[in-house]
Coordinates of C-alpha atoms and ligand atoms in Angstrom, one line a residue:
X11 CA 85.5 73.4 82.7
X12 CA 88.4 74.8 83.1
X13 CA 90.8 75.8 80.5
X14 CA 93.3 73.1 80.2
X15 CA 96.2 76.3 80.1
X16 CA 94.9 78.2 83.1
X17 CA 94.8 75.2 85.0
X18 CA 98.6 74.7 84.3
X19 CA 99.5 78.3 85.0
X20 CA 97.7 78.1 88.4
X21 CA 99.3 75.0 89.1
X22 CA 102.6 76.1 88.5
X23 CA 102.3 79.3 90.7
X24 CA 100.8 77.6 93.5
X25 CA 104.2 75.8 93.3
X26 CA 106.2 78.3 93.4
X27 CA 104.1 80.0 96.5
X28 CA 104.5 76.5 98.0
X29 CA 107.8 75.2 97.7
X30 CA 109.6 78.6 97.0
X31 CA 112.6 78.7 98.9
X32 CA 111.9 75.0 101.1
X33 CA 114.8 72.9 102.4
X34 CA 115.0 69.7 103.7
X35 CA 116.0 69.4 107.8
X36 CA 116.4 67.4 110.7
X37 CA 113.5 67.8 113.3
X38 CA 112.5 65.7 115.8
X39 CA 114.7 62.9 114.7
X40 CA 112.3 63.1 111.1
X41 CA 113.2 64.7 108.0
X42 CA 110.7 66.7 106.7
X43 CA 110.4 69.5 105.2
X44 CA 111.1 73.0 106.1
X45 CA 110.9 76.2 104.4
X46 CA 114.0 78.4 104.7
X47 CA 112.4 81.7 104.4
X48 CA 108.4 81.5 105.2
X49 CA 105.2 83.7 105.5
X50 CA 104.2 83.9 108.6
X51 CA 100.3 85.1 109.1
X52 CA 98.7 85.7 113.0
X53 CA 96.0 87.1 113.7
X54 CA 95.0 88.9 117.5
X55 CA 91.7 90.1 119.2
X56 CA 91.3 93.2 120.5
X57 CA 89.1 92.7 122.9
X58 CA 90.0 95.1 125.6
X59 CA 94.1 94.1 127.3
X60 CA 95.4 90.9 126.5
X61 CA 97.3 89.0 129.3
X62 CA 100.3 86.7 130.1
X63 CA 98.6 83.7 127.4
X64 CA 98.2 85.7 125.0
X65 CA 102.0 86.8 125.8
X66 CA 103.8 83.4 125.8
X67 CA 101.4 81.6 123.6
X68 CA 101.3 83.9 120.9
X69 CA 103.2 87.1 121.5
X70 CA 106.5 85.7 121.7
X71 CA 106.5 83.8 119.0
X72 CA 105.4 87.2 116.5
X73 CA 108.2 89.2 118.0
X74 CA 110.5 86.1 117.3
X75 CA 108.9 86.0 114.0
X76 CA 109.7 89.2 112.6
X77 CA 113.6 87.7 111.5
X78 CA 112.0 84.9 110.2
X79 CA 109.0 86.1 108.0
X80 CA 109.1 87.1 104.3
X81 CA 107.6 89.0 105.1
X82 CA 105.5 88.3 109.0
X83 CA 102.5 89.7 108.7
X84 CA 99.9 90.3 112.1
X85 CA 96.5 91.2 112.2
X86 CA 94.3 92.9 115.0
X87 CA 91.0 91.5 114.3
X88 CA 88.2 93.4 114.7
X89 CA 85.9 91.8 112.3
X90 CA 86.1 88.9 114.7
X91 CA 85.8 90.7 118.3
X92 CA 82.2 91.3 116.7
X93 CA 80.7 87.7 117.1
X94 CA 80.3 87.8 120.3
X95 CA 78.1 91.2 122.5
X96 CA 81.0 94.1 122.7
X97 CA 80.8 98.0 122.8
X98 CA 81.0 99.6 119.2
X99 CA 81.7 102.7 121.1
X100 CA 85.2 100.8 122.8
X101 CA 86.2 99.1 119.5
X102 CA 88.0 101.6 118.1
X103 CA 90.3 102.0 121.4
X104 CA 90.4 98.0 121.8
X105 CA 92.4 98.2 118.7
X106 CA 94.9 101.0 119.6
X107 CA 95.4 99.2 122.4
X108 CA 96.5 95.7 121.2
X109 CA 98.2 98.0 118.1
X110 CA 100.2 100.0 121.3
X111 CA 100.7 96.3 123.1
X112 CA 102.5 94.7 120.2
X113 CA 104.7 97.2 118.9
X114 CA 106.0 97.5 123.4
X115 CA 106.4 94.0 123.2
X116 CA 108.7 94.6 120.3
X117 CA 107.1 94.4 116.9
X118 CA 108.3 97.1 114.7
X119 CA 106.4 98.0 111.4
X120 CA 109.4 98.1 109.3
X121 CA 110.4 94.5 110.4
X122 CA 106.5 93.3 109.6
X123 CA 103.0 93.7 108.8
X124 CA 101.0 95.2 111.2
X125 CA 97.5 96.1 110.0
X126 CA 93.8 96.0 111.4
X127 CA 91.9 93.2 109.5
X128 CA 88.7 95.5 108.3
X129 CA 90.6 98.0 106.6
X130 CA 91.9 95.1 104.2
X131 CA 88.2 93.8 102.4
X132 CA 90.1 90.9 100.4
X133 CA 89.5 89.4 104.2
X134 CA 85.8 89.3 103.7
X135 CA 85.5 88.6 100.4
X136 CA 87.5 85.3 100.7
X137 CA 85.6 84.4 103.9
X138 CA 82.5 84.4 101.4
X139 CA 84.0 82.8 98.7
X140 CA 86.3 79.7 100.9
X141 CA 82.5 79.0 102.5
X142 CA 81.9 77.1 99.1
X143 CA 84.5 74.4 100.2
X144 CA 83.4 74.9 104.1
X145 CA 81.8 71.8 105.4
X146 CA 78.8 72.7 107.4
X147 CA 79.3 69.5 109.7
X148 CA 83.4 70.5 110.0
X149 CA 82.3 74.2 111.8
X150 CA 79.7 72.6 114.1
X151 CA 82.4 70.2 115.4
X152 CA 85.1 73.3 116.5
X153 CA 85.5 73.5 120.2
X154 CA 85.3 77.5 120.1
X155 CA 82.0 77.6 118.8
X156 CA 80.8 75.2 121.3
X157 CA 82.0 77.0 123.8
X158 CA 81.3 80.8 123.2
X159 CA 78.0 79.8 121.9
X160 CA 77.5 78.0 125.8
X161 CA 78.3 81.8 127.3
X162 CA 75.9 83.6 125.7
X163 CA 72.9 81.7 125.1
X164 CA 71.0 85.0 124.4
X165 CA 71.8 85.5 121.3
X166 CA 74.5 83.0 119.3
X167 CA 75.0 84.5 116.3
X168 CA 76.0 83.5 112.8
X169 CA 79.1 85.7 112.9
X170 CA 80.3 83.2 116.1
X171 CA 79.6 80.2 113.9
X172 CA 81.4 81.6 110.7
X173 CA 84.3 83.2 112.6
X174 CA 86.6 80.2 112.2
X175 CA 86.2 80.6 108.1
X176 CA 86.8 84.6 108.4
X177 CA 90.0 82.9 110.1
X178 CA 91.4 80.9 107.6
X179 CA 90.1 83.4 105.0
X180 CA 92.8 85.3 106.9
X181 CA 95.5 83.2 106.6
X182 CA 94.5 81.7 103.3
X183 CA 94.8 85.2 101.9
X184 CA 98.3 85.8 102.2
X185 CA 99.5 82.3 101.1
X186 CA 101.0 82.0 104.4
X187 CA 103.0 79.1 105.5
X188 CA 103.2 79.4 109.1
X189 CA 100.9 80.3 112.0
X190 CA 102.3 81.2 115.0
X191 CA 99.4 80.3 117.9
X192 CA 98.1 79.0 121.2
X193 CA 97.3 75.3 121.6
X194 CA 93.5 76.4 121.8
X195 CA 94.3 77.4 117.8
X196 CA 95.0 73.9 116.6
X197 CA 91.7 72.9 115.5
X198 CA 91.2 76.1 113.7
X199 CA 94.3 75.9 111.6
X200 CA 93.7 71.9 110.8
X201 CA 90.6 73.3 109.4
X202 CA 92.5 75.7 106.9
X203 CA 94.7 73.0 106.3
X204 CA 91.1 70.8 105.2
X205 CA 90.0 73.9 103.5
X206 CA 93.1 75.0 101.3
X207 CA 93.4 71.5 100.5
X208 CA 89.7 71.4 99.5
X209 CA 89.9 74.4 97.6
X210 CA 93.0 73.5 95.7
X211 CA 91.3 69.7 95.0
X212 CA 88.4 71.5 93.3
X213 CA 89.1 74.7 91.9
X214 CA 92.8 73.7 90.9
X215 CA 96.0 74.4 92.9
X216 CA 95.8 78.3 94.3
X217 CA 96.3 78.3 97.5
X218 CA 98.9 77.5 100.3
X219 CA 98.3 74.6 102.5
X220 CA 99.7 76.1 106.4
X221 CA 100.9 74.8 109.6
X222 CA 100.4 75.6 112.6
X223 CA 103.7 77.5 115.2
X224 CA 102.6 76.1 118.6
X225 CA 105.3 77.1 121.3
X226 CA 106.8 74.3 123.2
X227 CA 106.3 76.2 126.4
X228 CA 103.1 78.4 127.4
X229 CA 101.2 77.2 124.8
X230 CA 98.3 77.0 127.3
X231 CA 98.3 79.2 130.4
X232 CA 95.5 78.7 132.3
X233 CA 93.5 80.6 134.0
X234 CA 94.5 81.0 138.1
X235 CA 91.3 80.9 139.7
X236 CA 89.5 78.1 137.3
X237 CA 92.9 76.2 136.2
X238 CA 90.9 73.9 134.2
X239 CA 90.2 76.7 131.5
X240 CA 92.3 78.2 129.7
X241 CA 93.4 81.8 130.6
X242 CA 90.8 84.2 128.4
X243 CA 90.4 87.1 127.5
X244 CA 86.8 87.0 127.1
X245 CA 85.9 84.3 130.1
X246 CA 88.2 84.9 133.0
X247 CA 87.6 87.3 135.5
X248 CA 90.0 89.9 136.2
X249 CA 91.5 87.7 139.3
X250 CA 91.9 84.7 136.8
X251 CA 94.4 86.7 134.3
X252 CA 97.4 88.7 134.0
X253 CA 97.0 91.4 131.8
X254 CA 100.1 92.2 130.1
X255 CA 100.0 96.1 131.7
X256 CA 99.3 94.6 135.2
X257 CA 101.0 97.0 137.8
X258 CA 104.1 94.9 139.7
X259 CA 101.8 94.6 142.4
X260 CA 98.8 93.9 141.1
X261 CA 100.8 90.2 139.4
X262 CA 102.2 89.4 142.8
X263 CA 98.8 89.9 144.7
X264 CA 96.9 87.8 142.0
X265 CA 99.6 85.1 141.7
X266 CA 99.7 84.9 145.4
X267 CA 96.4 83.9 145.2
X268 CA 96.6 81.8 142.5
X269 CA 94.1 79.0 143.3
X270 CA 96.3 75.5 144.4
X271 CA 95.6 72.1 145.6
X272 CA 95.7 71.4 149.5
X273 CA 98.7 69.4 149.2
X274 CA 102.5 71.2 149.5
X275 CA 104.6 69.9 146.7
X276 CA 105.7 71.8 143.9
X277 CA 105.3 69.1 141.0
X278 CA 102.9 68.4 138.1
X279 CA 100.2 66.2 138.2
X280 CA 96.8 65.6 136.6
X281 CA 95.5 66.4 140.2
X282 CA 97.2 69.7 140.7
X283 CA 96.3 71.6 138.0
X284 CA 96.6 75.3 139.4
X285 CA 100.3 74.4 140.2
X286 CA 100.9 72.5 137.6
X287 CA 99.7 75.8 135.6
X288 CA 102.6 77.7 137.6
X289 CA 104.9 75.4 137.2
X290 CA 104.1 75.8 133.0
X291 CA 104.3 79.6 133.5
X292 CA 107.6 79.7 135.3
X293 CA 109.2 77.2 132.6
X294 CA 108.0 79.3 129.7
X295 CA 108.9 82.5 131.6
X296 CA 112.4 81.4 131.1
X297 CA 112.4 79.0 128.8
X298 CA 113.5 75.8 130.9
X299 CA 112.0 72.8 131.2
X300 CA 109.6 71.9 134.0
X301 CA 111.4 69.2 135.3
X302 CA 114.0 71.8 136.2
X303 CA 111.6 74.2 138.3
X304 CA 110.5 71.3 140.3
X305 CA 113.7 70.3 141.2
X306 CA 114.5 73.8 142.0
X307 CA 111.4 74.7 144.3
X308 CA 111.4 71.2 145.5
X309 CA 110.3 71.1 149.6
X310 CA 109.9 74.5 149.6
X311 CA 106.0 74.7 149.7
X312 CA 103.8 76.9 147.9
X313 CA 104.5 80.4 149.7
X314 CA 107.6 80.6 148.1
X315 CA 107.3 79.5 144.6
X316 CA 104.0 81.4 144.2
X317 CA 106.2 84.5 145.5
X318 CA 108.9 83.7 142.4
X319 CA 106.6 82.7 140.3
X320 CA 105.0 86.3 140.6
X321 CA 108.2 88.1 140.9
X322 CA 109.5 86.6 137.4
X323 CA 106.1 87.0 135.7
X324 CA 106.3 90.7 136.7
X325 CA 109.8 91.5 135.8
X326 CA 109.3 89.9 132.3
X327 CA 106.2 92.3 131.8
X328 CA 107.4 95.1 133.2
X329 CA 109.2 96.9 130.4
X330 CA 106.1 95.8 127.8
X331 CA 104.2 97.4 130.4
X332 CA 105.9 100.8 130.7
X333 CA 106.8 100.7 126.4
X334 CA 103.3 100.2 126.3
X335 CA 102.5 103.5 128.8
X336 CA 104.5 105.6 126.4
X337 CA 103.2 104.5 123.1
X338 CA 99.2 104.2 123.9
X339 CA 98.8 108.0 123.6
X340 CA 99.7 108.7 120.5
X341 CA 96.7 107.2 118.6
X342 CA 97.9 109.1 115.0
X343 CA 101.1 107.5 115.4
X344 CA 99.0 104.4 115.8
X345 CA 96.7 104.7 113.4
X346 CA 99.6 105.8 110.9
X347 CA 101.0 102.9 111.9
X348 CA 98.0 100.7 111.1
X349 CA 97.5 102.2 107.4
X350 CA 100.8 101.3 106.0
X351 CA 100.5 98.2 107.0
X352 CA 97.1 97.9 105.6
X353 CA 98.5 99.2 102.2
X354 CA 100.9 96.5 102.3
X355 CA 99.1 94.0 103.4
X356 CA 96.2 94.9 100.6
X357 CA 99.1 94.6 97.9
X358 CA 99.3 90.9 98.8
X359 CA 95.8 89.8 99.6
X360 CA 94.6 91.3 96.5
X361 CA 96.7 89.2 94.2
X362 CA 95.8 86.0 95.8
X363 CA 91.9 87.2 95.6
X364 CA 92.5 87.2 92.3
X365 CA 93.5 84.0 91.5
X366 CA 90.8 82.9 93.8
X367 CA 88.2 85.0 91.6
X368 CA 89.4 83.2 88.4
X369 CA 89.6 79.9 89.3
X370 CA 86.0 79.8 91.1
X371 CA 84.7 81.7 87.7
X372 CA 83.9 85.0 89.7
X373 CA 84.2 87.9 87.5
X374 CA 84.8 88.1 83.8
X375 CA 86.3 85.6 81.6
X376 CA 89.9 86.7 81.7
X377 CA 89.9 86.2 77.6
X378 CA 87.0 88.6 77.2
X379 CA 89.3 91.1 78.7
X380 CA 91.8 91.7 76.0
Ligands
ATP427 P1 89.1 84.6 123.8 O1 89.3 83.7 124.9 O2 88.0 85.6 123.9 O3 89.1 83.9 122.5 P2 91.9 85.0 123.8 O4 92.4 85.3 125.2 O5 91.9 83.6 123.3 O6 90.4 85.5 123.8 P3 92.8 85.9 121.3 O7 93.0 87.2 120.7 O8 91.6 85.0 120.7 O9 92.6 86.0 122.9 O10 94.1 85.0 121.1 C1 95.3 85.5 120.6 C2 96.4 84.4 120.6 O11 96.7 84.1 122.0 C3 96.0 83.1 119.9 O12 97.1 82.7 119.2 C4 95.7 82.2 121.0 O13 95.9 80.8 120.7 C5 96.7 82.6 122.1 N1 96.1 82.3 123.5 C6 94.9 82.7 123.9 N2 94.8 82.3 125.2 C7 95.9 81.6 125.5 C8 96.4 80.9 126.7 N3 95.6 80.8 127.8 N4 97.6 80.3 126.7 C9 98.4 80.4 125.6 N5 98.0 81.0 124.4 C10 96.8 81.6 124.4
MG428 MG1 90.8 83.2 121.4

């Protein structure tokens, strides 16, 4: 049992990491209830370049974030790039290249937390520890899992089936409020919602329950050659993406030849999904509604929109692209970079590890310590 006293003290700073700083508003036509100043936690692959749905699903919204967060904290996850086959060799670049990709599309380390997730261990640790209050049945249901686990038959392995726990270990880990993601995400953060709730039912109130950031726009760019997937970084071929460091070209050529139905008109419909797709990235490009770009490209046919569509695409990326040329290089700067923000990101974790530790009974009785 827990002592009556610890349980009150926990309670009570769970509280404060909840509610600290919330305020009532107006959204959606509902009140409910919004903190003022939040934690913000995200965490990226770096499996190889990331492309335009990583950009407006998820990129965006961390840039955006930085003014937001107390503090915004982002994660390049290599602990999860290994659950599926990769190149230990190419890891270590993979990294300084989604490191280099952020910081051009404009994260800066003094306005956030930048770090690489396996130089923080807390990550780990809690992954172990939150798999107490895991459902078994909850991880066979998650979409990912079926999915990846589909693609590589060979060899489906445990890391594939435990990476959405090593996720909200994550997020759980820095008490985080807010998770800025693609709508592929969703799933994964209602399952650290179950989870912290879980946790907090059983062990006491610790940790902090968090929502999920979905953009209203680009939240699911999908991929132009196959437009019933999504747009991946792992399962698209290279004619089915845009990579973020694309050449101006290279974007017009592929979104030239962006698959489309036989038909002419530039409007959305459950039966034209590749321009429907274009018709999403166009809107989230700018940040109008859809309704407007079909009125706009209306009667034109698909030449022309497909030629804006790429132009705008392009001219969006381009100065991510050449930030991006100048900052790759300098892998100390990057690496320097990435150790600071581990640092402060360690100062964090480790306190809520902590907590964890005592209220699961890991570790020495606090009393025996004095
Ligand atoms: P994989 O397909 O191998 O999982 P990925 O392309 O999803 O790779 P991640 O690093 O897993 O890349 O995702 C980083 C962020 O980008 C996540 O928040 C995810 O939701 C978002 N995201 C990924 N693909 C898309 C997409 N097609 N449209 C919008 N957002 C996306
Ligand atoms: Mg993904």
């Amino acid at each position: 049992m827990l002592h009556q006293y610890d349980r009150r003290a926990r309670s009570q700073r769970a509280r404060r990491y909840a509610r600290r700083s919330y305020a009532p508003a107006h959204a959606g036509g509902l009140l409910r209830t919004i903190p003022a100043r939040v934690r913000i936690f995200s965490g990226i692959q770096p499996t190889g370049r990331k492309h335009l749905g990583n950009y407006l699903g998820a990129i965006r919204q961390y840039v955006e974030g930085q003014d937001r967060g107390d503090p915004a904290i982002y994660c390049i996850v290599d602990l999860h790039a290994t659950s599926v086959a990769y190149d230990p060799r190419a890891l270590p670049d993979y990294v300084y290249d989604t490191t280099a990709m952020l910081l051009a599309a404009g994260l800066e380390p003094e306005r956030c937390v930048l770090f690489r997730q396996s130089d923080v261990r807390e990550h780990t640790e809690l992954c172990w520890l939150l798999s107490a209050v895991a459902a078994y049945g909850d991880l066979t249901r998650m979409h990912q899992f079926k999915d990846k686990s589909e693609r590589d038959r060979e060899l489906v392995r445990t890391s594939l089936f435990l990476y959405p726990v090593l996720m909200v270990a994550d997020v759980l880990a820095y008490r985080a409020h807010e998770v800025p993601v693609g709508e592929d995400q969703r799933q994964h953060v209602e399952l650290m919602r179950d989870i912290a709730l879980r946790f907090n039912a059983t062990f006491g109130e610790t940790l902090v329950v968090p929502e999920h950031r979905i953009p209203a726009l680009g939240a699911r760019i999908m991929d132009l050659q196959q437009p019933d997937r999504k747009m991946s970084t792992t399962a698209s071929e290279q004619r089915g993406l845009v990579y973020i460091d694309d050449e101006q070209r290279a974007i017009h050529k592929k979104l030239k030849s962006a698959v489309t139905d036989s038909g002419s008109e530039v409007r959305r419909a459950p039966d034209k999904p590749g321009v429907s797709n274009l018709i999403d990235v166009l809107a989230a490009v700018r940040g109008a509604a859809p309704e407007t770009i079909e009125e706009e490209f209306a009667g034109g046919g698909y030449g022309a929109f497909k030629t804006a569509v790429g132009e705008e695409v392009a001219e969006l990326l381009r100065p991510v692209r050449e930030r991006y040329a100048e900052l790759r290089p300098d892998e100390a700067a990057l690496e320097q970079a990435l150790a600071a923000g581990a640092q402060r990101a360690r100062a964090i974790a480790s306190h809520t590890l902590a907590d964890v530790r005592t209220a699961m009974g890991i570790g020495p009785r606090a009393s025996s310590l004095h």
